[in-house]
Coordinates of C-alpha atoms (C1' of nucleotides) in Angstrom, one line a residue:
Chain A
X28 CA 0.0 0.0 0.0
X29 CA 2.9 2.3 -0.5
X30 CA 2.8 4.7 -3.1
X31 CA -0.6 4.5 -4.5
X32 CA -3.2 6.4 -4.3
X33 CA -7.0 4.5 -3.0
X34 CA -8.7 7.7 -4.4
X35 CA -11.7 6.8 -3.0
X36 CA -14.7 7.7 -1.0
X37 CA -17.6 6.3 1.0
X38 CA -20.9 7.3 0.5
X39 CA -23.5 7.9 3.3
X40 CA -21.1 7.6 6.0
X41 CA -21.8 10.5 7.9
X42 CA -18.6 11.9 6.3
X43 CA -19.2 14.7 3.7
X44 CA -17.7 13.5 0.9
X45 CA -15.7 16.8 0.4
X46 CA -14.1 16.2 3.8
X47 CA -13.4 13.2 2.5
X48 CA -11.5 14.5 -0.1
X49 CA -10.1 17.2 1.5
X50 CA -8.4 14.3 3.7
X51 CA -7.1 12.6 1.1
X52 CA -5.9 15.3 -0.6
X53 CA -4.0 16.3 2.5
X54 CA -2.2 12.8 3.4
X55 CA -1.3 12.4 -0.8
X56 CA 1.1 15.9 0.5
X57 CA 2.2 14.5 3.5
X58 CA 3.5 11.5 1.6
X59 CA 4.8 13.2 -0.6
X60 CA 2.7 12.6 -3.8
X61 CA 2.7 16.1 -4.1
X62 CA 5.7 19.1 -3.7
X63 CA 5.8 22.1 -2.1
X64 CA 4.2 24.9 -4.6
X65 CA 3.4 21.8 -7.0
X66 CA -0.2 22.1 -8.8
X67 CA -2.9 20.2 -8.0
X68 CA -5.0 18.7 -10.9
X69 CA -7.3 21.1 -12.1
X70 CA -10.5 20.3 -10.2
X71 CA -12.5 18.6 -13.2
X72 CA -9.3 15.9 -13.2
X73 CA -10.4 15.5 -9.3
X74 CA -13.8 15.4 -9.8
X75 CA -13.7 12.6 -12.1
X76 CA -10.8 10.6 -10.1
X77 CA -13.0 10.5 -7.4
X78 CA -16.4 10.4 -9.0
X79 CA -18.0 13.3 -7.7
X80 CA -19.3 16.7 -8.6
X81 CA -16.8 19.4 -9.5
X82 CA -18.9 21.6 -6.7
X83 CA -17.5 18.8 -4.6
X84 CA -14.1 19.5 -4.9
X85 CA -14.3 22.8 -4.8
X86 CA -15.8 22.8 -1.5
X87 CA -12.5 20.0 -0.3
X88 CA -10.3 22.7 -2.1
X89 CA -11.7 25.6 -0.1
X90 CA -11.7 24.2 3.1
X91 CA -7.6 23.3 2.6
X92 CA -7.5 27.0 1.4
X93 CA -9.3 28.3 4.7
X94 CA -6.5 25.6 6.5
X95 CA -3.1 27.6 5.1
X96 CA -2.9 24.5 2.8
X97 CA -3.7 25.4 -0.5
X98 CA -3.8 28.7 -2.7
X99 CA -6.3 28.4 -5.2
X100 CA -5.3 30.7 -7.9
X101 CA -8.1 31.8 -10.7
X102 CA -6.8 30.7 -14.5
X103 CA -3.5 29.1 -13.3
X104 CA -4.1 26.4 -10.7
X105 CA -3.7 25.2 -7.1
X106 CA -0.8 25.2 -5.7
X107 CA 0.8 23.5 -2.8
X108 CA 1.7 25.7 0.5
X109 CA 2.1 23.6 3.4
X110 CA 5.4 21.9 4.4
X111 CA 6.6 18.0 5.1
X112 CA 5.0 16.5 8.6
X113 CA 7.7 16.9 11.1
X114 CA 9.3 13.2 12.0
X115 CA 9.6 13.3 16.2
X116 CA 11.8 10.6 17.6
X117 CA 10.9 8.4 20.4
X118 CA 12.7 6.0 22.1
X119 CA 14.6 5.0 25.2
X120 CA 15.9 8.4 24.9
X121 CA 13.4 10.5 23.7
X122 CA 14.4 14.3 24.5
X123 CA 12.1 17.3 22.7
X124 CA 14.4 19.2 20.8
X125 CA 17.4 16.6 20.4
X126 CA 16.4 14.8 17.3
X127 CA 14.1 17.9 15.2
X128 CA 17.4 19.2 14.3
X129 CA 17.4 20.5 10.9
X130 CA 14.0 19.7 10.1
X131 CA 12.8 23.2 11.8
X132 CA 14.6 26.6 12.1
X133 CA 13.3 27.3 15.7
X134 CA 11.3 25.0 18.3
X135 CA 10.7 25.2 21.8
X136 CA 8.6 24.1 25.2
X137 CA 6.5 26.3 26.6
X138 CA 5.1 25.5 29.9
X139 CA 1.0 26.8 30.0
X140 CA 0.7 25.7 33.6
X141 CA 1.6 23.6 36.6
X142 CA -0.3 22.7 39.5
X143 CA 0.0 20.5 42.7
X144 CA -2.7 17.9 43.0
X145 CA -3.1 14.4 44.6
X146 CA -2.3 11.4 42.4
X147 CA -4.9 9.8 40.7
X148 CA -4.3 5.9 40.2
X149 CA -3.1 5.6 37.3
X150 CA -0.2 8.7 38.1
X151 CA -0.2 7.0 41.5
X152 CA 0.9 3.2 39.9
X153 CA 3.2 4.6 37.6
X154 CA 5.1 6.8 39.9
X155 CA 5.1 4.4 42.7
X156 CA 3.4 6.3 45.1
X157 CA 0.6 5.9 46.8
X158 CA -3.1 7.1 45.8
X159 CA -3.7 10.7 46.7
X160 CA -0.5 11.4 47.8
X161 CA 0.8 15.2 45.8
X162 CA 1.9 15.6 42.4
X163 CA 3.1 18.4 40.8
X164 CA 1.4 17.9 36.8
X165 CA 3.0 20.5 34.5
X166 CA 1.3 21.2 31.2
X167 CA 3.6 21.9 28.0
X168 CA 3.1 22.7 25.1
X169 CA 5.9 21.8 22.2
X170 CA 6.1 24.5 19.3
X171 CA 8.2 24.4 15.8
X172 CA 8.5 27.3 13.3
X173 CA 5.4 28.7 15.5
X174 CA 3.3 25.8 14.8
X175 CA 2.4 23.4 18.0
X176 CA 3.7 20.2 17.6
X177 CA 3.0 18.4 20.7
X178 CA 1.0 18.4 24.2
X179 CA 1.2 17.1 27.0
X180 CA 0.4 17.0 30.4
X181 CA 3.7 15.0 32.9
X182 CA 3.2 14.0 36.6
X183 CA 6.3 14.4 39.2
X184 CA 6.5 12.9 42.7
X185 CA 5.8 16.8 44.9
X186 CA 7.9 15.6 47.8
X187 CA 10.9 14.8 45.4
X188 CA 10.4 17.2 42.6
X189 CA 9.3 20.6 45.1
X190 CA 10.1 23.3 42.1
X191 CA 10.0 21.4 39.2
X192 CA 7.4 23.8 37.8
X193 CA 9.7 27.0 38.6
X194 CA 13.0 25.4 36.6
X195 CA 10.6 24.1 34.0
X196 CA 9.6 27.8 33.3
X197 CA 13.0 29.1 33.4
X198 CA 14.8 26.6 31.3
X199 CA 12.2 25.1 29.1
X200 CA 13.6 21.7 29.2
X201 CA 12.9 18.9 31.4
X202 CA 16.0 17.8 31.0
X203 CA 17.6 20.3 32.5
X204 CA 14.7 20.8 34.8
X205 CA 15.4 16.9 36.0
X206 CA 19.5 18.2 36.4
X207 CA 18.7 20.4 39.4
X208 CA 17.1 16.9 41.5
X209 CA 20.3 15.4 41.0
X210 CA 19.0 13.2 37.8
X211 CA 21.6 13.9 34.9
X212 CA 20.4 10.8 32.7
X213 CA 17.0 9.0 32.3
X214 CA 15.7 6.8 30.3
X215 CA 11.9 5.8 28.8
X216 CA 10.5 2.4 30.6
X217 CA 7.4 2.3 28.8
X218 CA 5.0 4.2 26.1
X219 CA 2.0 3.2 25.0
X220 CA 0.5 4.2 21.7
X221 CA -3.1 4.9 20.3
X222 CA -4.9 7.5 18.1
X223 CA -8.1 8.9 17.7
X224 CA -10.0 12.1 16.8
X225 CA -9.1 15.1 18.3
X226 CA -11.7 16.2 21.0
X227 CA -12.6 19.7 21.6
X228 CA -9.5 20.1 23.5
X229 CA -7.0 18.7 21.1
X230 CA -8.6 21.6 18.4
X231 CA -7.3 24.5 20.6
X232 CA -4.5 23.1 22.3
X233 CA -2.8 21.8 18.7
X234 CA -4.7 24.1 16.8
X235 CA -6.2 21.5 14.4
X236 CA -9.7 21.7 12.4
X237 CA -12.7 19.3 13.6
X238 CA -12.2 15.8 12.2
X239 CA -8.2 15.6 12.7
X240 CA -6.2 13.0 14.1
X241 CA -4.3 13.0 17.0
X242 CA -1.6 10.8 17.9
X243 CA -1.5 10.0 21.9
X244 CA 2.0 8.3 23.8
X245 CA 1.3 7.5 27.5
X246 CA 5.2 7.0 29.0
X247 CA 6.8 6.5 32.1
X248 CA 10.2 8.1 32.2
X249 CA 12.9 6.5 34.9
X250 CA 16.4 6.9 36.7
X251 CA 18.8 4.6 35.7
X252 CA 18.1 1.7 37.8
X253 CA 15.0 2.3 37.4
X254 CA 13.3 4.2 40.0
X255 CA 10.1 6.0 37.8
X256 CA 10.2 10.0 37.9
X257 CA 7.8 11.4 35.6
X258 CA 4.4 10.0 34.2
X259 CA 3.1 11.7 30.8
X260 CA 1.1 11.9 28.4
X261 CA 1.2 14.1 25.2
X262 CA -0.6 14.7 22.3
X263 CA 0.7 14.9 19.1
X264 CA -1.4 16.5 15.7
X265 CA -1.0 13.4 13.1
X266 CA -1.4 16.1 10.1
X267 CA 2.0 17.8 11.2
X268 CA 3.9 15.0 13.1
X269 CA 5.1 11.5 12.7
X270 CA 6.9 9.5 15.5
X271 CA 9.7 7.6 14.8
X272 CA 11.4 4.6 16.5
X273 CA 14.8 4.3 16.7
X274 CA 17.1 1.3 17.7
X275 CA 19.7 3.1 18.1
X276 CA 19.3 5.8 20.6
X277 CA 22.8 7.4 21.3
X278 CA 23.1 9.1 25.4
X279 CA 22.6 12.7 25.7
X280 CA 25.6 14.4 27.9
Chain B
X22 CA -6.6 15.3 30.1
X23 CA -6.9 11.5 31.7
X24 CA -10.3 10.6 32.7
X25 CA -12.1 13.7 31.8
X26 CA -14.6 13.5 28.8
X27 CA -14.5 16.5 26.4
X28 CA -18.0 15.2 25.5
X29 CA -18.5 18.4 22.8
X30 CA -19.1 18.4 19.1
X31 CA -18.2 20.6 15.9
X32 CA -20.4 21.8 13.7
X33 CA -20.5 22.3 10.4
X34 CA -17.1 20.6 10.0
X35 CA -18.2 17.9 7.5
X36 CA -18.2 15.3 10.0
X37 CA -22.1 14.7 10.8
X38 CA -23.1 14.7 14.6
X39 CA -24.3 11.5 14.4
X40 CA -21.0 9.9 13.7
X41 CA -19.3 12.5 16.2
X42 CA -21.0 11.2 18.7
X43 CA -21.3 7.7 18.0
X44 CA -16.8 8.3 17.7
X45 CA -17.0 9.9 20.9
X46 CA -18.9 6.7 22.3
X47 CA -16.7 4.3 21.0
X48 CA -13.6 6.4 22.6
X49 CA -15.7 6.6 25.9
X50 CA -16.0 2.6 25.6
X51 CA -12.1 2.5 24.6
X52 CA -11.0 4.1 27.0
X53 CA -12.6 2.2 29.7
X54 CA -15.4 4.6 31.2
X55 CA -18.5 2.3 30.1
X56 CA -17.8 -1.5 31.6
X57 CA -18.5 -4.4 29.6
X58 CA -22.3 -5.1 29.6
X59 CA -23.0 -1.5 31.4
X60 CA -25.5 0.4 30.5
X61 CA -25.3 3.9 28.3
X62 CA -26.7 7.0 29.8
X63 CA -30.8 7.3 28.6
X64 CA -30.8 8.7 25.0
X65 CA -32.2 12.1 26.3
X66 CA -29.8 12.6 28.7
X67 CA -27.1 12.0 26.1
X68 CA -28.8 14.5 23.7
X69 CA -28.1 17.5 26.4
X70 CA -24.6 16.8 27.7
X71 CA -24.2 17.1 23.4
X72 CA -26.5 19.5 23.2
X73 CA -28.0 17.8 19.9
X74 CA -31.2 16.8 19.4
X75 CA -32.4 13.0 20.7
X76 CA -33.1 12.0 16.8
X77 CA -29.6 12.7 16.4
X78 CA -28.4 10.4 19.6
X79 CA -30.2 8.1 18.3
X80 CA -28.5 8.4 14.5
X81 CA -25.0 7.4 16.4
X82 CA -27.1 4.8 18.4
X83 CA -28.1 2.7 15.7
X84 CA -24.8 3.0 13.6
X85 CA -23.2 1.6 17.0
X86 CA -25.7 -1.1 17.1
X87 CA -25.1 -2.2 13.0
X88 CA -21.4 -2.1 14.1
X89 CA -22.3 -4.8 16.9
X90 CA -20.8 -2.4 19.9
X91 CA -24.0 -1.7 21.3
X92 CA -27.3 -3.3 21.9
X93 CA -31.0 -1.5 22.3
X94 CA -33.9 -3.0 23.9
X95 CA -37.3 -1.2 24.2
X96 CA -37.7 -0.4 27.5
X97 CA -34.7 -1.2 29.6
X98 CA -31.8 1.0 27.6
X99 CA -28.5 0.3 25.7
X100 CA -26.0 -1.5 26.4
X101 CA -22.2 -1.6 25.5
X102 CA -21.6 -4.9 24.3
X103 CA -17.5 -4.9 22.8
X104 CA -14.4 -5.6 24.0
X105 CA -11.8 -3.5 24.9
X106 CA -8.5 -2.5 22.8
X107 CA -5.9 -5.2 22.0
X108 CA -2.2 -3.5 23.8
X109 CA 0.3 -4.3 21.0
X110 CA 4.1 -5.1 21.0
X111 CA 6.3 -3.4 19.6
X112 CA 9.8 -2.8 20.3
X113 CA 13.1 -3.7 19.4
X114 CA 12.2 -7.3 19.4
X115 CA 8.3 -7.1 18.2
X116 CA 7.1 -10.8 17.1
X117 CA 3.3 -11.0 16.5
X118 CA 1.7 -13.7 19.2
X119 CA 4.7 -13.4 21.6
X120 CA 3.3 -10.4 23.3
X121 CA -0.5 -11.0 23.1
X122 CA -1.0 -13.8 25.6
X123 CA -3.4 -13.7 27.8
X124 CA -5.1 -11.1 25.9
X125 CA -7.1 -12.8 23.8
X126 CA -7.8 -17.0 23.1
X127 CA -6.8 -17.6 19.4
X128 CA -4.6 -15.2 17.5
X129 CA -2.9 -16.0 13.8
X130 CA -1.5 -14.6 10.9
X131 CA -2.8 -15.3 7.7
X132 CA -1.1 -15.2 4.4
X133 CA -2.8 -13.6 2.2
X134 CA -1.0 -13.1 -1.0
X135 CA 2.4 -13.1 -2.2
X136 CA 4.4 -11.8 -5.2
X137 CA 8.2 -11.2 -6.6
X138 CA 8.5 -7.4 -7.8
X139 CA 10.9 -5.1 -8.6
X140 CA 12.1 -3.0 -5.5
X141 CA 10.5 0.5 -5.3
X142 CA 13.1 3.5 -4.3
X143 CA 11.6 3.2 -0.9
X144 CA 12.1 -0.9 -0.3
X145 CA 15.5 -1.1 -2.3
X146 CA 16.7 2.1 0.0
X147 CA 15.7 0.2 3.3
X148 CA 17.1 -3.7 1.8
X149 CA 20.2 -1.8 1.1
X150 CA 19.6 -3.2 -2.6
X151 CA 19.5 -2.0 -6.5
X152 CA 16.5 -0.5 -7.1
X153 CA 14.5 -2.7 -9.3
X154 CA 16.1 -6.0 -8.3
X155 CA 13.7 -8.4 -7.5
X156 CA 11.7 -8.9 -3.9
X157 CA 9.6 -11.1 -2.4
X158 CA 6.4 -8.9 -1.1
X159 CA 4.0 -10.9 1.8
X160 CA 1.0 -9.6 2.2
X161 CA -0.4 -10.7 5.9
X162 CA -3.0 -10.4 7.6
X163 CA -2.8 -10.9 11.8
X164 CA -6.1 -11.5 13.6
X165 CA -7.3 -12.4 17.3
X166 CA -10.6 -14.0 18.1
X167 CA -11.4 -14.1 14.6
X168 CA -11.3 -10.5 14.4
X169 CA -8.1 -8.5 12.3
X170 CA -6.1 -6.6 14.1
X171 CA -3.0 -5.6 11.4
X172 CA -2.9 -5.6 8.2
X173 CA 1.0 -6.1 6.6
X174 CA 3.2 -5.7 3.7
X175 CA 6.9 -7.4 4.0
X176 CA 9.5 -7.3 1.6
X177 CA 12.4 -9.2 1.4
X178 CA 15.3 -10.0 -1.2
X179 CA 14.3 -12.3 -3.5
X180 CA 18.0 -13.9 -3.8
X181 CA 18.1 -14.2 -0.4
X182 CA 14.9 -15.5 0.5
X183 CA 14.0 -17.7 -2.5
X184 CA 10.9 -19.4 -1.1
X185 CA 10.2 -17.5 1.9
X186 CA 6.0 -17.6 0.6
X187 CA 6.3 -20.6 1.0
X188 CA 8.0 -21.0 4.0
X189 CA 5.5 -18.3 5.6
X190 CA 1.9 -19.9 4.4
X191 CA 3.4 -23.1 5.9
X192 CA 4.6 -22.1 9.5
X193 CA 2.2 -18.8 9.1
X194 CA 5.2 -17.3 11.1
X195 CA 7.8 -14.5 10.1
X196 CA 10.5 -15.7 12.9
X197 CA 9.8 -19.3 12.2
X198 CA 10.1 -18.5 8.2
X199 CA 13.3 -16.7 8.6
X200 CA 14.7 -19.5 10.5
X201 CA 15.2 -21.6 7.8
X202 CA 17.3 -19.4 6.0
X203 CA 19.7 -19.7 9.2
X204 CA 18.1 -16.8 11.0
X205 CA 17.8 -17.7 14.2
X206 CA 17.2 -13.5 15.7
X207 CA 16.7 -10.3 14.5
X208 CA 16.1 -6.7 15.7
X209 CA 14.0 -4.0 14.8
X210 CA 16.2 -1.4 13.3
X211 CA 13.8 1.4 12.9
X212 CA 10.2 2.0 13.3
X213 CA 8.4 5.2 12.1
X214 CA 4.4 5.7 13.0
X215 CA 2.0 7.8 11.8
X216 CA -2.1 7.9 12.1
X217 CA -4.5 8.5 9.2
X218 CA -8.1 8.3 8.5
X219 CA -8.7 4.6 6.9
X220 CA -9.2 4.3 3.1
X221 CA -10.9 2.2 1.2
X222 CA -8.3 -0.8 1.0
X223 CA -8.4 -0.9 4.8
X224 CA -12.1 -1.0 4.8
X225 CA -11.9 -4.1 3.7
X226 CA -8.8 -5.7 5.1
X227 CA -9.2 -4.5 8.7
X228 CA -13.0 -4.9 8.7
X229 CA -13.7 -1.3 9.6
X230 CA -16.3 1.7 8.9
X231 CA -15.8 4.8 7.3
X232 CA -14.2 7.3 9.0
X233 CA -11.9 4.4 11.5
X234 CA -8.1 5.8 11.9
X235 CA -5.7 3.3 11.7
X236 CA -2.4 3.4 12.7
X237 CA 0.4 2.6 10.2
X238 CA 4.0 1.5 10.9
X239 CA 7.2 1.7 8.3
X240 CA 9.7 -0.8 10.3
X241 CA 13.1 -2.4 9.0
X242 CA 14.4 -5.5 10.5
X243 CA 18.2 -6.1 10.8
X244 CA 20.3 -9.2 11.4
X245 CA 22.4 -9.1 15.0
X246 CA 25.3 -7.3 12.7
X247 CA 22.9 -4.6 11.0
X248 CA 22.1 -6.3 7.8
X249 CA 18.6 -5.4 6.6
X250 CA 16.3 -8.3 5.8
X251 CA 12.8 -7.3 6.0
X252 CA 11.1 -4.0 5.2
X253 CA 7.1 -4.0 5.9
X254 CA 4.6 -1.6 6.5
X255 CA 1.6 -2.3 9.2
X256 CA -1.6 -1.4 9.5
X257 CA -4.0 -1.2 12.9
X258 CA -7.0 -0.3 13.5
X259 CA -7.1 2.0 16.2
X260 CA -10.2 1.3 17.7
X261 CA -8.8 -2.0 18.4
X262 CA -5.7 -1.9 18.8
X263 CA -2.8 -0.1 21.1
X264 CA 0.7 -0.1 20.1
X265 CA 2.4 -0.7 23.4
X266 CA 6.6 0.7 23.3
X267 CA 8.3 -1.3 26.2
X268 CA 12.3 -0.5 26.9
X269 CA 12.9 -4.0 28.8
X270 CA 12.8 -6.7 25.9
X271 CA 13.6 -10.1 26.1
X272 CA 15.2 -12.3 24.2
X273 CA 13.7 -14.6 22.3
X274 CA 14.9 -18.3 21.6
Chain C
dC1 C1' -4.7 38.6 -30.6
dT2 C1' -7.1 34.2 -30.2
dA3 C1' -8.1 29.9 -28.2
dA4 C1' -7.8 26.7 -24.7
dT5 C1' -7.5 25.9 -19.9
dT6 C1' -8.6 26.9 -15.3
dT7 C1' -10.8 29.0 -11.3
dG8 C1' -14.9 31.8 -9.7
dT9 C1' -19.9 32.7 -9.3
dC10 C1' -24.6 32.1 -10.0
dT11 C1' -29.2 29.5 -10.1
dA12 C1' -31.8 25.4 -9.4
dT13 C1' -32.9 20.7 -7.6
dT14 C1' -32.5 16.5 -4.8
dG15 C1' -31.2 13.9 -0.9
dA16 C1' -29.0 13.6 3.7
dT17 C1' -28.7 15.8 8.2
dA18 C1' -30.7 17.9 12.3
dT19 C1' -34.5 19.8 15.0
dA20 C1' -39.2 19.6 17.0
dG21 C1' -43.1 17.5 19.0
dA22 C1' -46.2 13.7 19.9
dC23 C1' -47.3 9.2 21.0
dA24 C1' -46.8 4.1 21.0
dA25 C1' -44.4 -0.1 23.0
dC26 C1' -41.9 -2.1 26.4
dC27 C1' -39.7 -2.8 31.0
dG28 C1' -39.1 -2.8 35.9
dT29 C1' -40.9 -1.7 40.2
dA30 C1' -43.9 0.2 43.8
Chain D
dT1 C1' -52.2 -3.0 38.4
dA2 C1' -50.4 1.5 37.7
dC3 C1' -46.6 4.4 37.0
dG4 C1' -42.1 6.3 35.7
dG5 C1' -38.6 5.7 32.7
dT6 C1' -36.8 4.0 28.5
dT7 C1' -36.6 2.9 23.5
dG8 C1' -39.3 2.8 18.9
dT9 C1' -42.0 5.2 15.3
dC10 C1' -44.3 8.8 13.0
dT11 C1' -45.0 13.6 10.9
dA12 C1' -43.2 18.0 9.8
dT13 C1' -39.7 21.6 8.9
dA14 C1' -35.3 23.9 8.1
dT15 C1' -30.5 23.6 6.9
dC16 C1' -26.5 21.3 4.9
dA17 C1' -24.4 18.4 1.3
dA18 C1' -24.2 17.1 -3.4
dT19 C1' -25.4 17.3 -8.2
dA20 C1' -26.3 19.8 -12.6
dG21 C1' -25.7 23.4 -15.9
dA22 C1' -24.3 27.8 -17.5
dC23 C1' -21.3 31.5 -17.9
dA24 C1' -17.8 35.0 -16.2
dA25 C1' -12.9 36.1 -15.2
dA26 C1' -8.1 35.2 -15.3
dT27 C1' -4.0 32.9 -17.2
dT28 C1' -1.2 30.6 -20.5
dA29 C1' 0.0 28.7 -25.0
dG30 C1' -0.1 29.3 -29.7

DNA sequence: CTAATTTGTCTATTGATATAGACAACCGTA
DNA sequence: TACGGTTGTCTATATCAATAGACAAATTAG
């Protein structure tokens, strides 16, 4: 199912069918099937690929146009705007900004708000603590070339981690945030990996358009030998990201 | 955002209510706040906390109940009758049934077709081969309890691997396959994952509705010393499936 | 300049989607 | 048995989605 193009659409599915379109005409450039500031086919050639009115398409078309993804120009064509999907590594060693290099000109954290609270059971099992005992959560937001990329919400141990919210503001890192606790290396035990529509949420935190697809990584981070420090999860906007697993992970300093 | 329900809808987004809502349903099942067997919340209560009409609740109702998730009697109420998510494998040493027991009572892969080609850019780049020599592409199908839950292409060198279709519709096992060509381990080299809307090809081979998101992974699997042997791309449906990342794996025989 | 190509706009019609209200059928329980 | 709560069915109306056709406006190729 690599490189060709299923060009086609289901009827009566409680999808409009130029959503539809407007969806496949969006992952055909994120695979690549089309270049930056390449033409699209004029929008007769797309209505008849996928056997529908030219209204249709038009309708796909102008929604992408709305989106920042297309500019529909009259007598010439439409053109291409948006860039590649951003590949995000993940792995044992999964740091924010480590492995985005040269794929972005400028990327950073920004922390939208921290709060202590007691530890659900899920945080609690993770961590290793016990139910209701404090937790500081911090809630991040990752950003490249101004675009969010990522966000996520990460639970620390309160007793252990008293300020983790402070250094997180000032540094913007959680590695270096981790570096004032006395933790100069970690590694990822676990993440686990679905996807599903973005919820009302996911469309203002990620800035996506009703109908998108988010990709969701719940992961416990630990210490060396193993002691768990940090619980997370983050969301990740499927239209502008892709994760990618890597064997060979190589240590940060 | 653990354990809180967004439990809000878009309009005018293409995407009818009725199949937001029946999404947001499924999710709410997924993700564990309706129990097996539980009742759903009375049709008019649902139709305020979505602030829709309850003709509309009852749209996403019955497209549950076709889909065999839910069950309606007169009188009583409706009641969630599926299973939850599959958790999948995958790591560095990701093998199909290894990681599934206990999960489910009867899980196989099935071949479904197989073919010698010439290598795309894409499968020569990853086989470290000329492109356009010739490889072996399996097409696979994995299911549990009778129900798919991936959807695979492999590739492999055909000079290498002379018979491997063969070897695969007999033992219906890549590790056992790849054994008799004096493979007796492998690792996952690289794994990327992205999320899309499913097409119509996955329709069919997953078994799924319009508008489902599957999950899709490019992998590449290496020899102890690095050689590349196998290039495949996977296919999940999300709304069965999990992929689960795990740092600690074992060995296998 | 002319012709062909392509996007933009308009009108009209049909079917799907969503709302609204009313009432029937069925279940469990007081 | 009677009642409250629930799902099932019907009618009616308004809006959105999709099709159909025609023509205008802009660009490019000749």
């Amino acid at each position: 199912m690599i490189g060709q193009q299923a060009a086609s659409i289901e009827r009566r599915s409680g999808v409009a069918l130029w959503r539809q379109i407007a969806d496949q005409i969006l992952h055909a450039i994120a695979v690549g099937d089309f270049a930056e500031n390449a033409a699209l086919p004029p929008e007769m050639a797309l209505a008849e690929r996928y056997g529908v009115n030219r209204h249709t398409v038009r309708s796909a078309i102008a929604a992408l146009v709305q989106d920042g993804v297309l500019r529909a120009e009259q007598g010439r064509g439409t053109f291409v705007l948006s860039r590649k999907r951003l590949s995000y590594p993940i792995g044992a060693r999964t740091r924010f900004s480590a492995g985005l290099q040269g794929q972005t000109s400028e990327r950073h954290i920004v922390l939208l708000a921290s709060s202590v609270e007691p530890a659900s059971r899920r945080v609690a099992e993770a961590l290793g603590l016990a139910r209701g005992a404090d937790v500081i959560r911090l809630e991040t937001r990752g950003e490249a070339d101004g675009h969010p990329v990522s966000r996520a919400a990460a639970w620390f141990d309160a007793r252990r981690f008293a300020g983790i919210d402070a250094a997180m503001a000032e540094t913007g890192s959680v590695t270096a945030s981790l570096k004032r606790f006395g933790i100069n290396d970690y590694l990822r035990q676990s993440t686990v990996l679905s996807a599903r529509h973005a919820d009302a949420a996911d469309l203002v935190d990620l800035d996506l358009q009703p109908g998108a697809i988010v990709l969701v990584t719940i992961a416990v981070n630990v210490t060396l030998d193993g002691q768990p420090i940090q619980f997370s999860e983050s969301r990740f906007p499927a239209e502008r990201v892709e994760l990618r697993l890597s064997a060979n992970d190589q240590a940060m300093p």
